[in-house]
Every structure is written in structure tokens, then in C-alpha cells.
Short mmCIF file of C-alpha atoms in Angstrom, two decimals:
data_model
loop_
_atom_site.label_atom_id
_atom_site.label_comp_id
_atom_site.label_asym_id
_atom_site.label_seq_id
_atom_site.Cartn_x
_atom_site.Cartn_y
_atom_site.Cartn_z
CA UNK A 125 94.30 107.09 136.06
CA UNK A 126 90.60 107.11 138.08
CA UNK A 127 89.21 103.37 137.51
CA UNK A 128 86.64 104.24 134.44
CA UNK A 129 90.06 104.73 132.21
CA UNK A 130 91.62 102.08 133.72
CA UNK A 131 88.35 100.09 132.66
CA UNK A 132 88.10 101.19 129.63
CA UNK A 133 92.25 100.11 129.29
CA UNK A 134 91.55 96.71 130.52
CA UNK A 135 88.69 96.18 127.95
CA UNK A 136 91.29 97.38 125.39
CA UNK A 137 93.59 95.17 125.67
CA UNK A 138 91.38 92.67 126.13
CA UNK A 139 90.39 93.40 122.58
CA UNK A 140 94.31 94.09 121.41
CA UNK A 141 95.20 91.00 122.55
CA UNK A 142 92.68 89.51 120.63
CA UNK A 143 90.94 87.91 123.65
CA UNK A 144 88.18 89.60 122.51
CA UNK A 145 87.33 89.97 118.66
CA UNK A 146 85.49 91.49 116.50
CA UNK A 147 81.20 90.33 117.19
CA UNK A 148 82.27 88.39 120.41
CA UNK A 149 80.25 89.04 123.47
CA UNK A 150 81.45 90.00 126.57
CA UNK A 151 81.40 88.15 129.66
CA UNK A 152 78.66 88.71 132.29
CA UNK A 153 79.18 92.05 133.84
CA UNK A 154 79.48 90.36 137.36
CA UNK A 155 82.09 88.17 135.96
CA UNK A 156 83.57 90.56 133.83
CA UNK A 157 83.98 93.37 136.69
CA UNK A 158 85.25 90.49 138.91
CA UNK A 159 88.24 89.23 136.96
CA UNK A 160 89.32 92.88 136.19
CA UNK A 161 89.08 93.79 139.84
CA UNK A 162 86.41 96.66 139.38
CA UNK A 163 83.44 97.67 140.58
CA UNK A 164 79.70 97.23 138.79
CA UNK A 165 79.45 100.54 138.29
CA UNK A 166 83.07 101.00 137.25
CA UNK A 167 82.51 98.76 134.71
CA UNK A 168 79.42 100.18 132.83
CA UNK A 169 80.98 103.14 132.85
CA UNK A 170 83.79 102.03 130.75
CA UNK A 171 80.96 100.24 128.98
CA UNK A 172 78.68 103.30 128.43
CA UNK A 173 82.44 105.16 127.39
CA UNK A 174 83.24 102.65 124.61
CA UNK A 175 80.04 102.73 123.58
CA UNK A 176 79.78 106.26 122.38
CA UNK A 177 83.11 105.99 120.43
CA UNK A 178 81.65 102.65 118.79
CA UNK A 179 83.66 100.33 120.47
CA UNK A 180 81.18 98.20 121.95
CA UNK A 181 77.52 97.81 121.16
CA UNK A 182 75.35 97.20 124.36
CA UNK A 183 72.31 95.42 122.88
CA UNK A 184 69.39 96.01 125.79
CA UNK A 185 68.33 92.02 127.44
CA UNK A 186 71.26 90.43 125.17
CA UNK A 187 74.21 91.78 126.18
CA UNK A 188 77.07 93.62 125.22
CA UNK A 189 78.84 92.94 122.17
CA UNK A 190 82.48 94.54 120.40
CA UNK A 191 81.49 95.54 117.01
CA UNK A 192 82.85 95.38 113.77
CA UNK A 193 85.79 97.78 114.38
CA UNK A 194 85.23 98.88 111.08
CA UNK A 195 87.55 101.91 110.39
CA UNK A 196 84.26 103.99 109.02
CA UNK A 197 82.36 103.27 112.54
CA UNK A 198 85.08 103.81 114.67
CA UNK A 199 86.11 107.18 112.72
CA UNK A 200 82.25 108.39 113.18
CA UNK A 201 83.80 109.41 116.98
CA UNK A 202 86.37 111.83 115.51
CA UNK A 203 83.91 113.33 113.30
CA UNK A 204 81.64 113.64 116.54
CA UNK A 205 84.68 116.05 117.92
CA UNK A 206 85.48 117.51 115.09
CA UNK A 207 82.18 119.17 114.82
CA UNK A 208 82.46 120.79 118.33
CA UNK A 209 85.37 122.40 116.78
CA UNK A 210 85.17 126.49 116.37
CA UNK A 211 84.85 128.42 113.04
CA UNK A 212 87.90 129.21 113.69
CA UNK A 213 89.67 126.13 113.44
CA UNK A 214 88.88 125.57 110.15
CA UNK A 215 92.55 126.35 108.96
CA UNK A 216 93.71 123.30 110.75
CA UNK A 217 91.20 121.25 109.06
CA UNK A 218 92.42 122.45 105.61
CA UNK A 219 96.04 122.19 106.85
CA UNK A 220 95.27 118.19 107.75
CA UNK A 221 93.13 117.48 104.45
CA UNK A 222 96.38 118.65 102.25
CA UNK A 223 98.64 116.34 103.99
CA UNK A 224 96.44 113.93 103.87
CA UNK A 225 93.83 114.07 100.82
CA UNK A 226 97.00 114.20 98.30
CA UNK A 227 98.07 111.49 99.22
CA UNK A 228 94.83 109.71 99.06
CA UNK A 229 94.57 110.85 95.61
CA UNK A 230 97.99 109.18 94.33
CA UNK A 231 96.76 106.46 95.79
CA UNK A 232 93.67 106.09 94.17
CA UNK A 233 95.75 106.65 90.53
CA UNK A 234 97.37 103.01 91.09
CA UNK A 235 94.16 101.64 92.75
CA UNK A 236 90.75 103.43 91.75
CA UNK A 237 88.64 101.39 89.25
CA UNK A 238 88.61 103.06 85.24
CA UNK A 239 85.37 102.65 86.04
CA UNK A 240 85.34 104.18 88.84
CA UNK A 241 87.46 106.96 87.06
CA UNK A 242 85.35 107.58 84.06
CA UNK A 243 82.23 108.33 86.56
CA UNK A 244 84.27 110.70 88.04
CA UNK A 245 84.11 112.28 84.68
CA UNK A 246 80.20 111.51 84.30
CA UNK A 247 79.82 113.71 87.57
CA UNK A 248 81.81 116.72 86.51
CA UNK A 249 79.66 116.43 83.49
CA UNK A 250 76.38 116.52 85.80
CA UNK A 251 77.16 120.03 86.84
CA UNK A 252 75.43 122.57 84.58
CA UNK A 253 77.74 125.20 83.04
CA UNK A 254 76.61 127.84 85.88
CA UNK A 255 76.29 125.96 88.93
CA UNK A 256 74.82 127.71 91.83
CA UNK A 257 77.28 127.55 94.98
CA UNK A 258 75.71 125.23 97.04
CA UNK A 259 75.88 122.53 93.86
CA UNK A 260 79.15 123.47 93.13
CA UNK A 261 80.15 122.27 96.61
CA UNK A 262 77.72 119.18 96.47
CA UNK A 263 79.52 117.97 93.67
CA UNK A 264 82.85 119.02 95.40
CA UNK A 265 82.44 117.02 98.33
CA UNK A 266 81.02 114.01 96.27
CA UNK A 267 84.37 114.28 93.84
CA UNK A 268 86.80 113.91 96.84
CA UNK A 269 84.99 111.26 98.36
CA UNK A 270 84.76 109.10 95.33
CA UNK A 271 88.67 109.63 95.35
CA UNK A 272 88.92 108.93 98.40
CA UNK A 273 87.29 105.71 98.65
CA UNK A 274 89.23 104.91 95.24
CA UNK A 275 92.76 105.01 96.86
CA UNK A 276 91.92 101.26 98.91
CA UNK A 277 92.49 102.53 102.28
CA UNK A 278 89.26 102.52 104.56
CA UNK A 279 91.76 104.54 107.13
CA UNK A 280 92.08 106.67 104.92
CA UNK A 281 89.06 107.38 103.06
CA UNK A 282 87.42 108.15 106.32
CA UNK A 283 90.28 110.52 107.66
CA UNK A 284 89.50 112.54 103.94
CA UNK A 285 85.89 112.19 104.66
CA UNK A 286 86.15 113.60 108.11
CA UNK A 287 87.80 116.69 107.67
CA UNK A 288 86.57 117.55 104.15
CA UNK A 289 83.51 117.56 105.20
CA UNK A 290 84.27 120.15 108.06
CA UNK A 291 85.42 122.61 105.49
CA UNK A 292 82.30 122.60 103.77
CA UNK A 293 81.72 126.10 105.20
CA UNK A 294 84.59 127.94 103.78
CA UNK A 295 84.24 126.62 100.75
CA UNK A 296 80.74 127.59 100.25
CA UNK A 297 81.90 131.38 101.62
CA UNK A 298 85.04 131.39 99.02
CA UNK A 299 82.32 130.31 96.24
CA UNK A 300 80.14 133.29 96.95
CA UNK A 301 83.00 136.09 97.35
CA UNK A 302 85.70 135.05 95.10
CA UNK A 303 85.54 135.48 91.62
CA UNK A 304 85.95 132.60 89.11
CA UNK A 305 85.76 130.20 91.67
CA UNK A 306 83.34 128.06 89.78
CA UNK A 307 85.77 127.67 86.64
CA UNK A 308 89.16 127.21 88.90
CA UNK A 309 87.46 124.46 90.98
CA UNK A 310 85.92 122.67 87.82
CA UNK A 311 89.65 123.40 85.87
CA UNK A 312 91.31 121.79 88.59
CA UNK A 313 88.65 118.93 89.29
CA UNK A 314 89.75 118.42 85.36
CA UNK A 315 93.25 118.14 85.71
CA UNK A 316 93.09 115.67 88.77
CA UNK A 317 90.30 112.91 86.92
CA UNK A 318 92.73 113.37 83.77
CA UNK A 319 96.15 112.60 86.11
CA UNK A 320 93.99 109.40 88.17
CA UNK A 321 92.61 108.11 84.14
CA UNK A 322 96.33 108.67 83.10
CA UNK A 323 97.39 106.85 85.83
CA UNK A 324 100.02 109.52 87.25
CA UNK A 325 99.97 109.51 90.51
CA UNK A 326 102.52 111.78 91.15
CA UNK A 327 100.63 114.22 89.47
CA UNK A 328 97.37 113.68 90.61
CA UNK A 329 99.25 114.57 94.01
CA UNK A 330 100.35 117.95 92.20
CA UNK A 331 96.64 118.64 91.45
CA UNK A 332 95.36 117.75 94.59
CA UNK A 333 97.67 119.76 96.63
CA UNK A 334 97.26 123.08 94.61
CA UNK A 335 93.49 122.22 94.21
CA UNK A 336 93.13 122.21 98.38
CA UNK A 337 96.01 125.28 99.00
CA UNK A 338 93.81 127.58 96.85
CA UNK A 339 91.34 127.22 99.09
CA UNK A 340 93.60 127.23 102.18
CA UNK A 341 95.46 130.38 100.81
CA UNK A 342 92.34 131.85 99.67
CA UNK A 343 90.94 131.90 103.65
CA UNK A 344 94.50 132.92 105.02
CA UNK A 345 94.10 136.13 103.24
CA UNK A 346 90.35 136.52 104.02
CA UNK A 347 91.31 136.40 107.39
CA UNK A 348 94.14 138.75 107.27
CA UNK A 349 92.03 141.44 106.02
CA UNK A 350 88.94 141.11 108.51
#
């Protein structure tokens, strides 16, 4: 371990073991980098680190603070990856978000607001009877993350969030090349608002898994035949 990680692991569990919480500041850096046994520069290092994934917030002439830990913030640093990620990758990412976003959408059939539901409804309605592509994914992307804030998990929502939003691309490519895309995705978008205002979770699961392995199966193929 060189002595940034094990910096960055001694400010960890300094924060695991609830030494340090949520808003606190940290001590002086010379006091700081004394107790832990590390050198100055060690230390901002480790600072600088934490920083980036939204760890710590280093406010300039106040000092350095641990932020909210929110799951959203912290989750911002995985997104921040998963957009160095190839084109090529994107099968993983539609492999994760049907493990996951399923199950984000049973949860939201117990949990999500009828009011909540019903504008899920309002914003199927929005969409004109031929969308163009690019609003057909809009209002894609805007239906699974109104889902996925409506299953109550924060972990989760931003896990969906995150790697939805990385298949963007595909989805806008299967839009323009396969045909009746538009009225599968809307039929299916249907079928999983119905299951969540019916309060079935089991299947609004169904839905959401065949909803997100058309799309999956749909670029398996494509990429079989180029």
C-alpha cells in the first residue's frame, strides 16, 4: 500500500468509525498528518483523492470538511468512470441495469406515491403519437428515473440512474434501425405504470425485465451480424 492509500484508509475509518461525521471538519492538516503518522504532502494527497470521489469538500481559507455522504453525491464518482467506459461495454451496462432496474421497479409498486404513479401516466401521455427518436428516449430515460426514485432506495435510484443513462446510445441506435420500436417501448412502458398503479410488484418486475432484455437482445444480435 504506498502512503496516499494508506491516507486515504486512515481518513476512512476515521469516518467509519464515526470519529468523523457527516459536515464535521477536519483537524488542522499539521495535526491531522501528525496523529496519522504521515507526511504534509501525504496527506493532501489523500485529501485532493477523496475529494474527487466526493468524500471530502476542501473549502479554500476554511478548511476541509466531509460532506453529506449522500448516496446521489457519492455515486456521481461511478458515473465519472462509467463514462470512460468503451462503446463496447455497453452490454455490461444493460446486463447490470436488468439485475438491478427490476428490482427497483417492484420496489417502487409497494412504495411509489399514486401520485407519483398517475404522472407516470401524464408523461406517457406527453409523447405525441409519432415521437421522433431522440423524444422517445427523453421520455424513456425520464420514465425509469421516476421509477426509480419511486422504489425508496437512494442506493438504488442512483445505481438505475447511473447505468441507464450510459445506455442512452444504444437505445437511440435501436430506435432508428428497428422497426416498431416506438410502439413496443410505449406498449411495454404501458404494461409496467399499469402493474406499479395495480400494485403488483411481481409483475412490474416481469415488465421491467422483458422491457430492458429487448433492448439487450436487440444489440446482441446487432452485434453478431456486424
Amino acid at each position: 500500500m504506498s502512503v496516499t492509500d494508506a491516507a486515504i484508509e486512515a481518513i476512512k475509518q476515521m469516518i467509519v468509525d464515526g470519529e468523523l461525521r457527516p459536515g464535521d471538519r477536519l483537524p488542522r492538516e499539521p495535526d491531522l498528518a501528525e496523529r496519522l503518522g504521515l507526511s504534509r504532502n501525504s496527506l493532501r494527497e489523500a485529501v485532493r483523492a477523496l475529494s474527487l470521489i466526493h468524500v471530502l469538500d476542501v473549502r479554500q481559507g476554511d478548511g476541509t470538511y466531509v460532506t453529506s455522504l449522500d448516496p446521489g453525491l457519492l455515486m456521481d464518482a461511478m458515473s465519472f468512470v462509467v463514462d470512460f467506459h468503451r462503446d463496447d461495454t455497453v452490454l455490461q451496462f444493460l446486463e447490470a441495469r436488468r439485475i438491478i432496474e427490476p428490482a427497483a421497479t417492484a420496489m417502487a409498486a409497494t412504495k411509489m406515491p399514486t401520485v407519483d404513479i398517475e404522472g407516470l401516466a401524464t408523461l406517457l401521455d406527453a409523447l405525441s403519437d409519432k415521437p421522433t427518436v431522440e423524444q422517445l428516449v427523453a421520455n424513456d430515460l425520464e420514465f425509469h428515473r421516476r421509477i426509480a426514485a419511486g422504489s425508496g432506495n437512494q442506493v438504488v435510484s442512483s445505481l438505475v440512474e447511473s447505468v441507464s443513462g450510459r445506455t442512452q446510445r444504444a437505445r437511440t441506435w435501436r430506435g432508428i434501425t428497428q422497426e416498431g420500436v416506438v410502439e413496443r417501448t410505449l406498449a411495454e412502458h404501458r404494461a409496467i405504470q399499469q402493474a406499479l398503479a395495480a400494485r403488483q410488484p411481481n409483475v412490474a418486475r416481469a415488465w421491467a425485465t422483458v422491457h430492458i432484455a429487448g433492448v439487450e437482445q436487440w444489440l446482441r444480435q446487432t452485434l453478431v451480424e456486424s
